């Protein structure tokens, strides 16, 4: 029994020759059918696909990449996989890529030039057909490694375009105008901002949008009300505590992203500061978690699905058309009002 089991052990993986033999066609026909060549009739292609399924044949992607110069792989560089915004984007983007016969290679890089350069080099070694970078750094050096090799690249919030380089930017200014206008209508005039890490274009864009919106609505920009977090909950928690130590405390706080705002919400709860009665809190991004916390978070929401569609579409345009030229795309921002905002109390006192 043991000898029979050994003789009938694991079968070798099927080859392209096996598929050709099973389908009754040449190896060249199998190759063309797998490439979707118009030289192969739909009837023959169907026979080949059935043979592939029957034999559990898996094409050698590395060999095909070297032969045709296309890997059908797209690299995505993200700075923090623990941030729900990025995981929600990846879910939408991967669905689009899969529907187009592409795979997504993920590179988790810290938000620095060094981290981005390492991720770019890793993706280049895998001969990716394109790269999405989110969010964008101030420095262009990591992206130049891609564009010099004519690898289509899409960045989030770089506000730059060029050969093989497109940009998908969120309309931060629009979102901030909505949020500040809403808070002003509620009666708020002391509005603080907890920003993000330095070196990221998005940090500058959202801070600039906040300050410009205050001025547009006739509200004084107070430098002591501008703090700097790290796009994570602990940064929002820390800076809300610092704001509450001011003699003249703000009545409303806007976080650079939702995790920052959720951290501020946690700090307020720990300090027994009522939200929204004593402090109103607003986020930015619109992650799914916002509606699950109590009080639910008012936020400036952006569609991850629309961002994914814009990034994928821009990559395809540069790959097959427009002579490799990139373009600028914008994503609208919508204020979603929930329970974390309300009218301010007449008198705010410093917490003990």
Coordinates of N, CA and C in Angstrom, one line a residue, residues 208-327:
X208 N -3.3 75.0 5.3 CA -3.6 76.2 4.5 C -5.1 76.4 4.3
X209 N -5.8 75.3 4.0 CA -7.2 75.4 3.7 C -7.9 75.8 5.0
X210 N -7.5 75.3 6.1 CA -8.1 75.7 7.4 C -8.0 77.2 7.7
X211 N -6.7 77.7 7.5 CA -6.5 79.1 7.8 C -7.2 80.0 6.8
X212 N -7.1 79.6 5.5 CA -7.8 80.4 4.5 C -9.3 80.5 4.7
X213 N -9.9 79.4 5.2 CA -11.3 79.4 5.4 C -11.7 80.2 6.6
X214 N -10.9 80.2 7.7 CA -11.1 81.1 8.8 C -11.2 82.6 8.4
X215 N -10.2 82.9 7.6 CA -10.1 84.3 7.1 C -11.3 84.7 6.2
X216 N -11.7 83.7 5.4 CA -12.8 84.0 4.5 C -14.1 84.2 5.3
X217 N -14.2 83.5 6.4 CA -15.4 83.7 7.2 C -15.3 84.8 8.3
X218 N -14.2 85.5 8.2 CA -14.0 86.6 9.2 C -13.6 86.2 10.6
X219 N -13.0 85.0 10.7 CA -12.7 84.5 12.0 C -11.1 84.6 12.2
X220 N -10.7 85.1 13.3 CA -9.3 85.3 13.6 C -8.5 84.0 13.7
X221 N -7.4 84.0 13.0 CA -6.5 82.8 13.1 C -5.6 83.0 14.3
X222 N -5.8 82.1 15.3 CA -5.0 82.2 16.5 C -4.0 81.1 16.5
X223 N -2.7 81.5 16.6 CA -1.6 80.5 16.4 C -1.6 79.5 17.6
X224 N -2.0 79.9 18.8 CA -2.1 78.9 19.9 C -3.1 77.8 19.7
X225 N -4.0 78.1 18.7 CA -5.0 77.1 18.4 C -4.6 76.1 17.3
X226 N -3.4 76.3 16.8 CA -2.9 75.3 15.8 C -1.9 74.4 16.4
X227 N -2.2 73.1 16.4 CA -1.3 72.1 17.0 C -0.9 71.1 16.0
X228 N 0.0 70.2 16.3 CA 0.5 69.3 15.3 C 0.5 67.9 15.9
X229 N -0.3 67.0 15.2 CA -0.4 65.6 15.6 C 0.4 64.7 14.7
X230 N -0.1 63.5 14.5 CA 0.7 62.5 13.6 C -0.2 61.7 12.8
X231 N -1.5 62.1 12.6 CA -2.5 61.4 11.8 C -3.0 60.1 12.5
X232 N -2.6 60.0 13.8 CA -3.1 58.8 14.5 C -3.9 59.3 15.8
X233 N -4.6 58.4 16.4 CA -5.4 58.7 17.5 C -4.6 59.3 18.7
X234 N -3.4 58.8 18.9 CA -2.6 59.3 20.1 C -2.2 60.7 19.9
X235 N -2.0 61.1 18.6 CA -1.6 62.5 18.4 C -2.8 63.4 18.6
X236 N -4.0 63.0 18.2 CA -5.2 63.8 18.5 C -5.5 63.9 20.0
X237 N -5.3 62.8 20.7 CA -5.6 62.7 22.1 C -4.6 63.7 22.8
X238 N -3.4 63.6 22.5 CA -2.3 64.5 23.2 C -2.6 66.0 22.9
X239 N -2.9 66.3 21.7 CA -3.1 67.8 21.4 C -4.4 68.3 21.9
X240 N -5.4 67.5 22.0 CA -6.7 68.0 22.6 C -6.5 68.3 24.0
X241 N -5.7 67.5 24.7 CA -5.4 67.8 26.1 C -4.6 69.1 26.3
X242 N -3.6 69.3 25.3 CA -2.9 70.6 25.4 C -3.8 71.8 25.1
X243 N -4.7 71.7 24.2 CA -5.6 72.8 23.9 C -6.5 73.1 25.1
X244 N -6.9 72.0 25.8 CA -7.8 72.2 27.0 C -7.1 72.9 28.2
X245 N -5.7 73.0 28.1 CA -5.0 73.6 29.2 C -4.9 75.1 29.0
X246 N -5.3 75.6 27.8 CA -5.2 77.1 27.5 C -6.2 77.8 28.4
X247 N -5.9 79.0 28.8 CA -6.8 79.8 29.6 C -8.0 80.2 28.8
X248 N -7.9 80.4 27.5 CA -9.0 80.7 26.7 C -9.1 79.6 25.7
X249 N -9.9 78.6 26.1 CA -10.0 77.4 25.3 C -10.8 77.5 24.0
X250 N -10.5 76.8 23.0 CA -11.4 76.8 21.8 C -12.7 76.1 22.1
X251 N -13.7 76.4 21.3 CA -15.0 75.7 21.5 C -15.2 74.7 20.4
X252 N -14.3 74.6 19.4 CA -14.4 73.6 18.4 C -13.0 73.2 17.9
X253 N -12.9 72.0 17.5 CA -11.6 71.5 17.1 C -11.8 70.7 15.8
X254 N -11.0 71.0 14.8 CA -11.0 70.2 13.5 C -9.7 69.4 13.5
X255 N -9.8 68.1 13.2 CA -8.7 67.2 13.1 C -8.3 67.1 11.7
X256 N -7.0 66.9 11.4 CA -6.5 66.8 10.1 C -7.0 65.6 9.4
X257 N -7.4 64.5 10.1 CA -8.0 63.4 9.6 C -8.9 62.8 10.7
X258 N -9.7 61.7 10.3 CA -10.6 61.2 11.3 C -10.0 60.5 12.5
X259 N -8.8 59.9 12.3 CA -8.2 59.2 13.5 C -7.7 60.3 14.5
X260 N -7.3 61.4 14.0 CA -6.9 62.5 14.9 C -8.1 63.0 15.6
X261 N -9.2 63.2 15.0 CA -10.5 63.6 15.6 C -11.0 62.6 16.6
X262 N -10.9 61.3 16.3 CA -11.3 60.3 17.2 C -10.4 60.2 18.4
X263 N -9.1 60.5 18.3 CA -8.2 60.6 19.4 C -8.6 61.8 20.3
X264 N -9.0 62.9 19.7 CA -9.5 64.1 20.4 C -10.8 63.8 21.2
X265 N -11.6 63.0 20.5 CA -12.9 62.6 21.2 C -12.6 61.7 22.4
X266 N -11.6 60.8 22.3 CA -11.2 60.0 23.4 C -10.7 60.8 24.6
X267 N -9.9 61.8 24.2 CA -9.3 62.7 25.3 C -10.4 63.4 26.0
X268 N -11.4 64.0 25.3 CA -12.5 64.7 25.9 C -13.2 63.8 26.8
X269 N -13.5 62.6 26.4 CA -14.2 61.7 27.3 C -13.4 61.4 28.6
X270 N -12.1 61.2 28.5 CA -11.2 61.0 29.6 C -11.2 62.2 30.6
X271 N -11.3 63.4 30.0 CA -11.2 64.6 30.8 C -12.6 65.0 31.3
X272 N -13.6 64.2 31.0 CA -15.0 64.5 31.4 C -15.5 65.8 30.7
X273 N -15.0 66.1 29.5 CA -15.5 67.3 28.8 C -16.6 66.8 27.8
X274 N -17.7 67.4 27.9 CA -18.9 67.0 27.1 C -18.7 67.3 25.7
X275 N -18.9 66.4 24.8 CA -19.0 66.6 23.3 C -20.4 66.3 22.9
X276 N -21.1 67.3 22.3 CA -20.6 68.6 21.8 C -20.9 69.8 22.7
X277 N -21.4 69.5 23.9 CA -21.8 70.7 24.7 C -20.7 71.6 25.1
X278 N -19.5 71.0 25.4 CA -18.3 71.9 25.8 C -17.3 72.0 24.7
X279 N -17.2 71.1 23.8 CA -16.3 71.1 22.7 C -16.9 70.4 21.5
X280 N -16.9 71.0 20.3 CA -17.3 70.3 19.1 C -16.1 69.8 18.4
X281 N -16.2 68.6 17.8 CA -15.1 68.0 17.1 C -15.5 67.6 15.7
X282 N -14.6 67.9 14.7 CA -14.8 67.6 13.3 C -13.6 66.8 12.8
X283 N -13.9 65.8 12.0 CA -12.8 65.0 11.3 C -12.7 65.3 9.8
X284 N -11.8 64.5 9.2 CA -11.7 64.7 7.7 C -11.3 63.3 7.2
X285 N -12.1 62.8 6.3 CA -11.9 61.6 5.5 C -13.2 60.8 5.3
X286 N -14.0 60.6 6.4 CA -15.2 59.9 6.3 C -15.0 58.4 6.4
X287 N -14.2 57.9 7.3 CA -14.0 56.5 7.4 C -15.2 55.8 8.1
X288 N -15.4 54.5 7.8 CA -16.6 53.8 8.3 C -16.8 53.9 9.8
X289 N -15.7 54.0 10.5 CA -15.7 54.0 12.0 C -16.4 55.2 12.6
X290 N -16.5 56.3 11.8 CA -17.0 57.5 12.3 C -18.5 57.4 12.8
X291 N -19.2 56.5 12.2 CA -20.6 56.4 12.5 C -20.8 55.3 13.6
X292 N -19.7 54.7 14.1 CA -19.9 53.6 15.1 C -19.5 54.1 16.5
X293 N -18.8 55.3 16.6 CA -18.4 55.8 17.9 C -19.6 56.6 18.5
X294 N -19.5 56.9 19.8 CA -20.5 57.7 20.4 C -19.8 58.9 21.2
X295 N -20.1 60.1 20.9 CA -21.1 60.5 19.8 C -20.5 60.3 18.4
X296 N -21.3 60.1 17.4 CA -20.8 59.9 16.1 C -20.1 61.1 15.6
X297 N -19.1 60.9 14.7 CA -18.2 62.0 14.3 C -18.7 62.8 13.1
X298 N -18.8 64.1 13.2 CA -19.0 65.0 12.1 C -17.7 65.0 11.3
X299 N -17.8 64.9 10.0 CA -16.5 64.8 9.2 C -16.7 65.4 7.8
X300 N -15.6 65.7 7.2 CA -15.5 66.1 5.8 C -15.2 64.8 5.0
X301 N -16.2 64.3 4.3 CA -16.0 62.9 3.7 C -15.6 63.0 2.3
X302 N -14.8 62.0 1.9 CA -14.4 61.8 0.5 C -14.6 60.3 0.1
X303 N -15.0 60.1 -1.1 CA -15.3 58.8 -1.6 C -14.1 58.0 -1.9
X304 N -13.8 56.9 -1.2 CA -12.6 56.1 -1.5 C -12.8 55.4 -2.9
X305 N -14.1 55.1 -3.2 CA -14.4 54.5 -4.5 C -14.0 55.4 -5.6
X306 N -14.4 56.7 -5.5 CA -14.0 57.7 -6.5 C -12.5 57.9 -6.6
X307 N -11.8 57.9 -5.5 CA -10.4 58.1 -5.5 C -9.8 56.9 -6.3
X308 N -10.2 55.7 -5.9 CA -9.7 54.5 -6.6 C -10.0 54.5 -8.1
X309 N -11.2 54.8 -8.5 CA -11.5 54.9 -9.9 C -10.6 55.9 -10.6
X310 N -10.4 57.1 -10.0 CA -9.6 58.1 -10.6 C -8.1 57.7 -10.7
X311 N -7.6 57.1 -9.7 CA -6.2 56.6 -9.7 C -6.0 55.5 -10.8
X312 N -6.9 54.5 -10.8 CA -6.8 53.5 -11.8 C -7.0 54.0 -13.2
X313 N -8.0 54.9 -13.4 CA -8.2 55.4 -14.7 C -7.0 56.3 -15.2
X314 N -6.4 57.0 -14.3 CA -5.2 57.8 -14.7 C -4.1 57.0 -15.1
X315 N -3.9 55.8 -14.4 CA -2.8 54.9 -14.7 C -3.0 54.3 -16.1
X316 N -4.2 53.9 -16.4 CA -4.5 53.3 -17.7 C -4.4 54.3 -18.8
X317 N -4.8 55.6 -18.6 CA -4.6 56.6 -19.6 C -3.2 56.8 -20.0
X318 N -2.3 56.8 -19.0 CA -0.9 57.1 -19.2 C -0.3 55.8 -19.9
X319 N -0.8 54.7 -19.6 CA -0.2 53.4 -20.1 C -0.6 53.2 -21.6
X320 N -1.8 53.5 -21.9 CA -2.2 53.2 -23.3 C -2.5 54.4 -24.2
X321 N -2.5 55.6 -23.6 CA -2.9 56.8 -24.4 C -2.2 58.0 -23.8
X322 N -2.6 59.2 -24.4 CA -2.2 60.5 -24.0 C -0.7 60.6 -24.1
X323 N 0.0 59.7 -24.8 CA 1.5 59.8 -25.0 C 2.2 59.8 -23.7
X324 N 1.6 59.1 -22.7 CA 2.3 59.1 -21.4 C 2.2 60.3 -20.5
X325 N 1.4 61.3 -21.0 CA 1.3 62.6 -20.2 C 0.3 62.4 -19.1
X326 N 0.6 62.9 -17.9 CA -0.3 62.9 -16.8 C -1.2 64.0 -16.8
X327 N -2.2 63.9 -15.9 CA -3.1 65.0 -15.7 C -3.6 65.2 -14.3

